[in-house]
mmCIF file of C-alpha atoms and ligand atoms in Angstrom:
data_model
loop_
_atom_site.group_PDB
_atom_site.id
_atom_site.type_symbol
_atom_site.label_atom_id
_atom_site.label_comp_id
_atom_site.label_asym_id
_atom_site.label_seq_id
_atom_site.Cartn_x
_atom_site.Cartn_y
_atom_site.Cartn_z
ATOM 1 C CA UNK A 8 99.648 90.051 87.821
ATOM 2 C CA UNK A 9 101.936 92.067 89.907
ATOM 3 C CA UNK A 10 105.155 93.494 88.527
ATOM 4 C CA UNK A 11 106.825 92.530 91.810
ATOM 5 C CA UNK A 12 109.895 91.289 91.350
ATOM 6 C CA UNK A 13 110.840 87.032 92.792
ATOM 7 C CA UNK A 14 114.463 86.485 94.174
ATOM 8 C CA UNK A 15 114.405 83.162 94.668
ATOM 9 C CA UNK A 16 116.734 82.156 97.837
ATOM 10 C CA UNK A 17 118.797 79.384 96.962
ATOM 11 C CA UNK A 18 119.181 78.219 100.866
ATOM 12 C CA UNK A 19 116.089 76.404 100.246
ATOM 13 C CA UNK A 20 117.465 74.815 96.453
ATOM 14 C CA UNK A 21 119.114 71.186 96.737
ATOM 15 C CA UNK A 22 122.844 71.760 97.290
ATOM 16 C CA UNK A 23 124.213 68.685 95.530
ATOM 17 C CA UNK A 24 122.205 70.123 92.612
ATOM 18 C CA UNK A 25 122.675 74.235 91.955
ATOM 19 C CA UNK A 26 123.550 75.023 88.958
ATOM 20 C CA UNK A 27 120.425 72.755 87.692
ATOM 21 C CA UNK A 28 118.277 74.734 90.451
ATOM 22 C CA UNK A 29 119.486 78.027 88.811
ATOM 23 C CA UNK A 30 118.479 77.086 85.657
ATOM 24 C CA UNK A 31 115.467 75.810 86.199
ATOM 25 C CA UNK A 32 113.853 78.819 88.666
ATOM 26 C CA UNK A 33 115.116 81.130 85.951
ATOM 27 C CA UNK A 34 113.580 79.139 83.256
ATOM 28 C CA UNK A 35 110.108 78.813 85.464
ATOM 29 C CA UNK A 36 110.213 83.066 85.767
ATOM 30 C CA UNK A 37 112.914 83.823 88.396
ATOM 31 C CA UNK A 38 113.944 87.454 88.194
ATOM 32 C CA UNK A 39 117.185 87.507 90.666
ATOM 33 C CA UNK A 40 118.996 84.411 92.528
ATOM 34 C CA UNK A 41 119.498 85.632 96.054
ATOM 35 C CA UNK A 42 122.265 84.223 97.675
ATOM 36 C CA UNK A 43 121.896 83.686 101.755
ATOM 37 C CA UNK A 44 126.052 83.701 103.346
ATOM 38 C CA UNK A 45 126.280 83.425 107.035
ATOM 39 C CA UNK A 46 128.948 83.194 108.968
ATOM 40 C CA UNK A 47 128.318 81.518 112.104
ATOM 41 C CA UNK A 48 129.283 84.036 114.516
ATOM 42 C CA UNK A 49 126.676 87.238 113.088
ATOM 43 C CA UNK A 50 123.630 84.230 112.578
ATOM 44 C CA UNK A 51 123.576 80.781 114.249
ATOM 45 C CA UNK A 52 124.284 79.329 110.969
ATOM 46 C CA UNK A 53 127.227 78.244 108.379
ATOM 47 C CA UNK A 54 126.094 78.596 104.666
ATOM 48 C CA UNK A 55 128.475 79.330 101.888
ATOM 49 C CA UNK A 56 130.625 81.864 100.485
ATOM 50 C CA UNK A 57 133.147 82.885 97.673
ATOM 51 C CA UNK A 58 134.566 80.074 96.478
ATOM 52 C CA UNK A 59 130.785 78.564 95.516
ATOM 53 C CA UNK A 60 129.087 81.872 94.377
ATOM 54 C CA UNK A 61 132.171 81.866 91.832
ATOM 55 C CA UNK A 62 131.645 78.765 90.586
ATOM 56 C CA UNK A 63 127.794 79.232 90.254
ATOM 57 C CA UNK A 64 128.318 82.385 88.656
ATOM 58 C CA UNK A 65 128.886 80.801 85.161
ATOM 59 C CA UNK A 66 125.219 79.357 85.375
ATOM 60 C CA UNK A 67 123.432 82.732 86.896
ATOM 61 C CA UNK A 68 121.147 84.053 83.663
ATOM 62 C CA UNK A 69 119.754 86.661 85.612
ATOM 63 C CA UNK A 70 121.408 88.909 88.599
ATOM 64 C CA UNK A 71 122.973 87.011 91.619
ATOM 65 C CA UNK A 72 121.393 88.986 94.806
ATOM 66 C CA UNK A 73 124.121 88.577 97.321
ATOM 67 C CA UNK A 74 122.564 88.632 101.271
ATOM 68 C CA UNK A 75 126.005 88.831 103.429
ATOM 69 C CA UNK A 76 124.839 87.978 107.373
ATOM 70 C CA UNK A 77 128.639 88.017 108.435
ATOM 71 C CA UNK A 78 130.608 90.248 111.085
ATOM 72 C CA UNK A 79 132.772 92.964 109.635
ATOM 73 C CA UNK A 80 132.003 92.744 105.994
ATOM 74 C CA UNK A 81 134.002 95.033 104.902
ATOM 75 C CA UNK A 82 136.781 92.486 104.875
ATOM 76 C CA UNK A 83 135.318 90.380 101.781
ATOM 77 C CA UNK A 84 133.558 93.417 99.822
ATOM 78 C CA UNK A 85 136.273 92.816 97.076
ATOM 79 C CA UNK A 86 136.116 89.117 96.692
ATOM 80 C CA UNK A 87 132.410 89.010 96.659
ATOM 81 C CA UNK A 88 132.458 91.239 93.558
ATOM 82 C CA UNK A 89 134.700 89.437 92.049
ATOM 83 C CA UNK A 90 132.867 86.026 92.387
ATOM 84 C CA UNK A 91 130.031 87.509 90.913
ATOM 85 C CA UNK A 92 128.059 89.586 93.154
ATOM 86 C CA UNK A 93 125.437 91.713 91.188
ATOM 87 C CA UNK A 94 123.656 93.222 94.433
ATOM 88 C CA UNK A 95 125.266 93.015 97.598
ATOM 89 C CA UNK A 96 123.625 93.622 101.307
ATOM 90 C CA UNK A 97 124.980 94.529 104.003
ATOM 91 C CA UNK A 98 123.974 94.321 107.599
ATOM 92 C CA UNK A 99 123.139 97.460 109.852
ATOM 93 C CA UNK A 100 124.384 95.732 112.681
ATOM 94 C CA UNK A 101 127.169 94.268 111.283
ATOM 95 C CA UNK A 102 129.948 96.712 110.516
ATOM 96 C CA UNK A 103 131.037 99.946 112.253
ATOM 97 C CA UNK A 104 132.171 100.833 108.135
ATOM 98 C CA UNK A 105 129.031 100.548 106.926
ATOM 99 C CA UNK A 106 129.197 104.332 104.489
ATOM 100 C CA UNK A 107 132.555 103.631 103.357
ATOM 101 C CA UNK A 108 131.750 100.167 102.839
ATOM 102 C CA UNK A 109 128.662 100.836 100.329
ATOM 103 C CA UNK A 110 130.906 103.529 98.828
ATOM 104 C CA UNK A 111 133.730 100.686 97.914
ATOM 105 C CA UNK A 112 130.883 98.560 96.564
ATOM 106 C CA UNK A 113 129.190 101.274 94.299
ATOM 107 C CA UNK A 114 132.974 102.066 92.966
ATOM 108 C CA UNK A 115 133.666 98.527 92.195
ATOM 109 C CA UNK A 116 130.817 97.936 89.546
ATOM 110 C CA UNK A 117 128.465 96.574 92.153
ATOM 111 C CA UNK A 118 124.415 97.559 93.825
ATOM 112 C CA UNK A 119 124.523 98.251 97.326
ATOM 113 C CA UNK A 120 122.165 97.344 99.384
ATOM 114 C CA UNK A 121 121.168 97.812 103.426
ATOM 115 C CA UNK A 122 119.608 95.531 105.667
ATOM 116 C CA UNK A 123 118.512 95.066 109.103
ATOM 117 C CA UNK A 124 117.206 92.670 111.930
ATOM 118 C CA UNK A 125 113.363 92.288 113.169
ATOM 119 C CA UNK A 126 114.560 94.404 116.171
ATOM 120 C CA UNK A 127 116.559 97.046 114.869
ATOM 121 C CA UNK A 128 115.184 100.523 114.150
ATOM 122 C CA UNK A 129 114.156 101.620 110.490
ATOM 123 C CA UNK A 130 115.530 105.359 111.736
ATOM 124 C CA UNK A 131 119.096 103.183 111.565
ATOM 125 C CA UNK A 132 119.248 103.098 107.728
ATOM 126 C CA UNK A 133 118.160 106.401 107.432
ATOM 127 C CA UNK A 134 122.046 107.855 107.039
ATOM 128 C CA UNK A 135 122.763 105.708 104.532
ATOM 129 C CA UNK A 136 119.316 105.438 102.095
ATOM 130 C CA UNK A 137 121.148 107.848 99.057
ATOM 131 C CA UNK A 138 124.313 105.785 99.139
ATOM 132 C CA UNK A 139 122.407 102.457 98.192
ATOM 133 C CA UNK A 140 120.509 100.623 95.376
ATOM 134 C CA UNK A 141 118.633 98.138 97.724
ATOM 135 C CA UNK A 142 116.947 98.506 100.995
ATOM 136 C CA UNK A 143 115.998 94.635 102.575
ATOM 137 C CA UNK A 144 113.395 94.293 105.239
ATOM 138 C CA UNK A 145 113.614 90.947 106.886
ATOM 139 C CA UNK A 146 110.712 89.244 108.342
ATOM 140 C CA UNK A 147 111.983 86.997 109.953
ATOM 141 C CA UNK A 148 115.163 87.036 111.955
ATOM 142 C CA UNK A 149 118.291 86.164 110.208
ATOM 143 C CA UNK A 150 119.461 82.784 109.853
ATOM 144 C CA UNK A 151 117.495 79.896 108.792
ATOM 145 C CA UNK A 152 114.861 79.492 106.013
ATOM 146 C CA UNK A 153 111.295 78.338 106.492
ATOM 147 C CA UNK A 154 110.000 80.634 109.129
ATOM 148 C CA UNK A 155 107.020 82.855 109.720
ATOM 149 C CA UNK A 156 106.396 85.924 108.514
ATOM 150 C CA UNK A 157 106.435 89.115 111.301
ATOM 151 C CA UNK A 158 103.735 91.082 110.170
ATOM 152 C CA UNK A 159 105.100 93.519 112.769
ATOM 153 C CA UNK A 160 107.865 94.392 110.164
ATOM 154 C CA UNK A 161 105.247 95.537 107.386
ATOM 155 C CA UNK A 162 105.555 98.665 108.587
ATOM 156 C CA UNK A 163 108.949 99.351 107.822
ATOM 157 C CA UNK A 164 107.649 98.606 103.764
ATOM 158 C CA UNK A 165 105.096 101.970 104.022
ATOM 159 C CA UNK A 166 107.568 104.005 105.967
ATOM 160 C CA UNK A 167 110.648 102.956 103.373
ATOM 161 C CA UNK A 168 108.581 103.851 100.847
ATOM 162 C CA UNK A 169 107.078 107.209 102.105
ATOM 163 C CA UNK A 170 111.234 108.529 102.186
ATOM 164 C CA UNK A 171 111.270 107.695 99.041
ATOM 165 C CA UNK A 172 108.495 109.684 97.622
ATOM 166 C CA UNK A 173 109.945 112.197 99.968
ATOM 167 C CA UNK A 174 113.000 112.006 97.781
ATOM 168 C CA UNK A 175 115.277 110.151 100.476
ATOM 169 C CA UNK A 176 116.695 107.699 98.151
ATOM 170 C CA UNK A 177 116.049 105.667 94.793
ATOM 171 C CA UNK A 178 116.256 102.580 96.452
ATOM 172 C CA UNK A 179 114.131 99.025 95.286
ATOM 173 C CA UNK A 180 112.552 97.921 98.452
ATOM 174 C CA UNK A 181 112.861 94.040 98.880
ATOM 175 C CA UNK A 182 111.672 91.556 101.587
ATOM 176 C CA UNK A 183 113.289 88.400 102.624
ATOM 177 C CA UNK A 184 111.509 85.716 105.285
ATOM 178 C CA UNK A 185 108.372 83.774 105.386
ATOM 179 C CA UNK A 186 107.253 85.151 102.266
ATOM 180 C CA UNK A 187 104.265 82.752 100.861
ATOM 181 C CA UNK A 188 101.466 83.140 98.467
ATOM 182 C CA UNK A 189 99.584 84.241 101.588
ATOM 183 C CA UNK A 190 102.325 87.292 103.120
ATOM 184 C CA UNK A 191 103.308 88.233 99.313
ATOM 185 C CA UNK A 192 100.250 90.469 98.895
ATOM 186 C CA UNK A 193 100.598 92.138 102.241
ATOM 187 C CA UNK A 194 104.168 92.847 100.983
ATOM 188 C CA UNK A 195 103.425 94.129 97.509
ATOM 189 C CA UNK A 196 100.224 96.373 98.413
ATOM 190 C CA UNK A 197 102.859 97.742 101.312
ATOM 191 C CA UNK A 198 105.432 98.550 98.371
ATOM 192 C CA UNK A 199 107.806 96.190 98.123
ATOM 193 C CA UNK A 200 109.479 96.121 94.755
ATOM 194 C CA UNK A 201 111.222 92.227 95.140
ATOM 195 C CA UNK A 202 110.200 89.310 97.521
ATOM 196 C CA UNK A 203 112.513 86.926 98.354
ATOM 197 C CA UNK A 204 111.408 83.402 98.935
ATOM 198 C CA UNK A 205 112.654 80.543 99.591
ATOM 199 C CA UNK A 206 110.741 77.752 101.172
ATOM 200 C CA UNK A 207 107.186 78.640 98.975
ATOM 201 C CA UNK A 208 109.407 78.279 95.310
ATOM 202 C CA UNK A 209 111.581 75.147 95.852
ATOM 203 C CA UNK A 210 108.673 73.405 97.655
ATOM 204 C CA UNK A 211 107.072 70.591 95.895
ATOM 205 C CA UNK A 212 108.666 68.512 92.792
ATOM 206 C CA UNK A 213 112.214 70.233 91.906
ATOM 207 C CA UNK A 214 110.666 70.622 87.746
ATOM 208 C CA UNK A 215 110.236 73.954 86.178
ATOM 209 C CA UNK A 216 106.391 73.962 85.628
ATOM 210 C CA UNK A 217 105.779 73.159 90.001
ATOM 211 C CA UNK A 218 108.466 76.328 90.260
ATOM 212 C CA UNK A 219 106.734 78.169 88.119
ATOM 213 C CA UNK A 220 103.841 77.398 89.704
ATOM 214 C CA UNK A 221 105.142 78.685 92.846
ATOM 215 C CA UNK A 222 106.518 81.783 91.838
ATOM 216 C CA UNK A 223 103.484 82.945 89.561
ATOM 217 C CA UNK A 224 101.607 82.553 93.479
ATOM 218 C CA UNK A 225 103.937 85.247 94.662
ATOM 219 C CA UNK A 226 103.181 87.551 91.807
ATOM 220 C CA UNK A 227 99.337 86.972 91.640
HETATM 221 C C1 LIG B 329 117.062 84.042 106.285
HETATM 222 C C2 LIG B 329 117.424 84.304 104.844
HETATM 223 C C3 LIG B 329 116.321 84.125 103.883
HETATM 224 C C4 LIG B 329 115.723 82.737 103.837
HETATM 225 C C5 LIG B 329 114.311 82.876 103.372
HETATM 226 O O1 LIG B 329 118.130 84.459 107.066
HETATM 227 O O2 LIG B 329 117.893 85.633 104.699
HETATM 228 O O3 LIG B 329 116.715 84.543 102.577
HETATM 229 O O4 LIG B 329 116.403 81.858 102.997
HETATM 230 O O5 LIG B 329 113.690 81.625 103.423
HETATM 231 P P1 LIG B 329 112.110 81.483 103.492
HETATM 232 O O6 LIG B 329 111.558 82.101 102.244
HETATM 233 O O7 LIG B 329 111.920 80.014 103.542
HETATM 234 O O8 LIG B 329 111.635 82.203 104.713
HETATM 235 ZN ZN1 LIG B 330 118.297 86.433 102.663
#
């Protein structure tokens, strides 16, 4: 069994049901909740944002992985720590503030973490690797669950590792998008440290034994 680590995203949970969700991916083996917010205007998509992470926070066992996909970021940092935030990831692409920004996030109490799109260059994050606690590799472009893997993007798991042998950063390496019990081991023998998933847990019957199911896949 790998030690990888499963972030289960809850974009894929049922809505009208969370807190129940929460409990029972962390009861079937969950190691982080990772939270998908989009704002419409960065990513085709609407999702959710303070208001519900605080009120799931009282239910969150383990750490709530906080995936912002939402222009200028830097306007929310503080709010987002305050509802509950354990990790939080910023976009690359989406904030000319993007040093300061980690900076504020560090000093609050909070991980920081990087991210970028399919398309955008690894060399991008390079500036920032020794401010952060997270680096994200997405596989599939931003915005919707249940989409394939881009193998293309395994790369940027061997060269994110290589910098940090090379002493670049002490960053956990994490992958969000398409990740299945067939892409997790092309992840994990890459390097990745945590694999987000969404579609491959909460598929099946919503009890803790099919989720555990589903998440011991990933590890395998
Ligand atoms: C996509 C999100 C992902 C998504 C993953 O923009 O960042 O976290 O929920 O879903 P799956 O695992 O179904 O690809
Ligand atoms: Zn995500």
């Amino acid at each position: 069994m790998s030690k990888v680590l499963v972030s289960p995203s809850l974009l894929s949970a049922d809505f009208a049901e969370l807190a129940t969700e929460m409990n029972k991916v962390t009861e079937a083996g969950a190691d982080w909740l990772h939270v998908d917010v989009m704002d419409g205007h960065f990513v085709p998509n609407l999702t959710l944002g303070m208001p519900i992470i605080k009120s799931i926070k009282p239910y969150a066992k383990i750490p709530l992985d906080v995936h912002l996909m939402i222009d200028k970021p830097e306007r929310y940092i503080e709010q987002f720590i305050d509802a509950g935030a354990q990790y939080l990831t910023l976009h690359v692409e989406s904030t000319a503030e993007l040093k300061s920004s980690l900076e504020k996030i560090r000093q609050l109490g909070c991980k920081p973490g990087i991210t970028l799109r399919p398309k955008t260059s690894i060399e991008s994050l390079k500036p920032f690797l020794n401010c952060v606690d997270l680096v994200l590799v997405m596989t599939v472009e931003p915005g919707f669950g249940g989409q394939s893997f881009m193998e293309d993007q395994v790369e940027k798991i061997n060269i994110l590792k290589k910098w940090r042998d090379q002493g670049l950063g002490s960053y956990l390496i994490e992958v969000d998008g398409g990740i299945s019990a067939k892409t997790a081991p092309v992840c994990i023998s890459a390097g990745a440290d945590v694999l987000v998933a969404g579609s491959a847990v909460f598929r099946g019957e919503k009890t803790i034994d099919n989720y555990n199911n589903n998440i011991l896949s990933l590890k395998k």
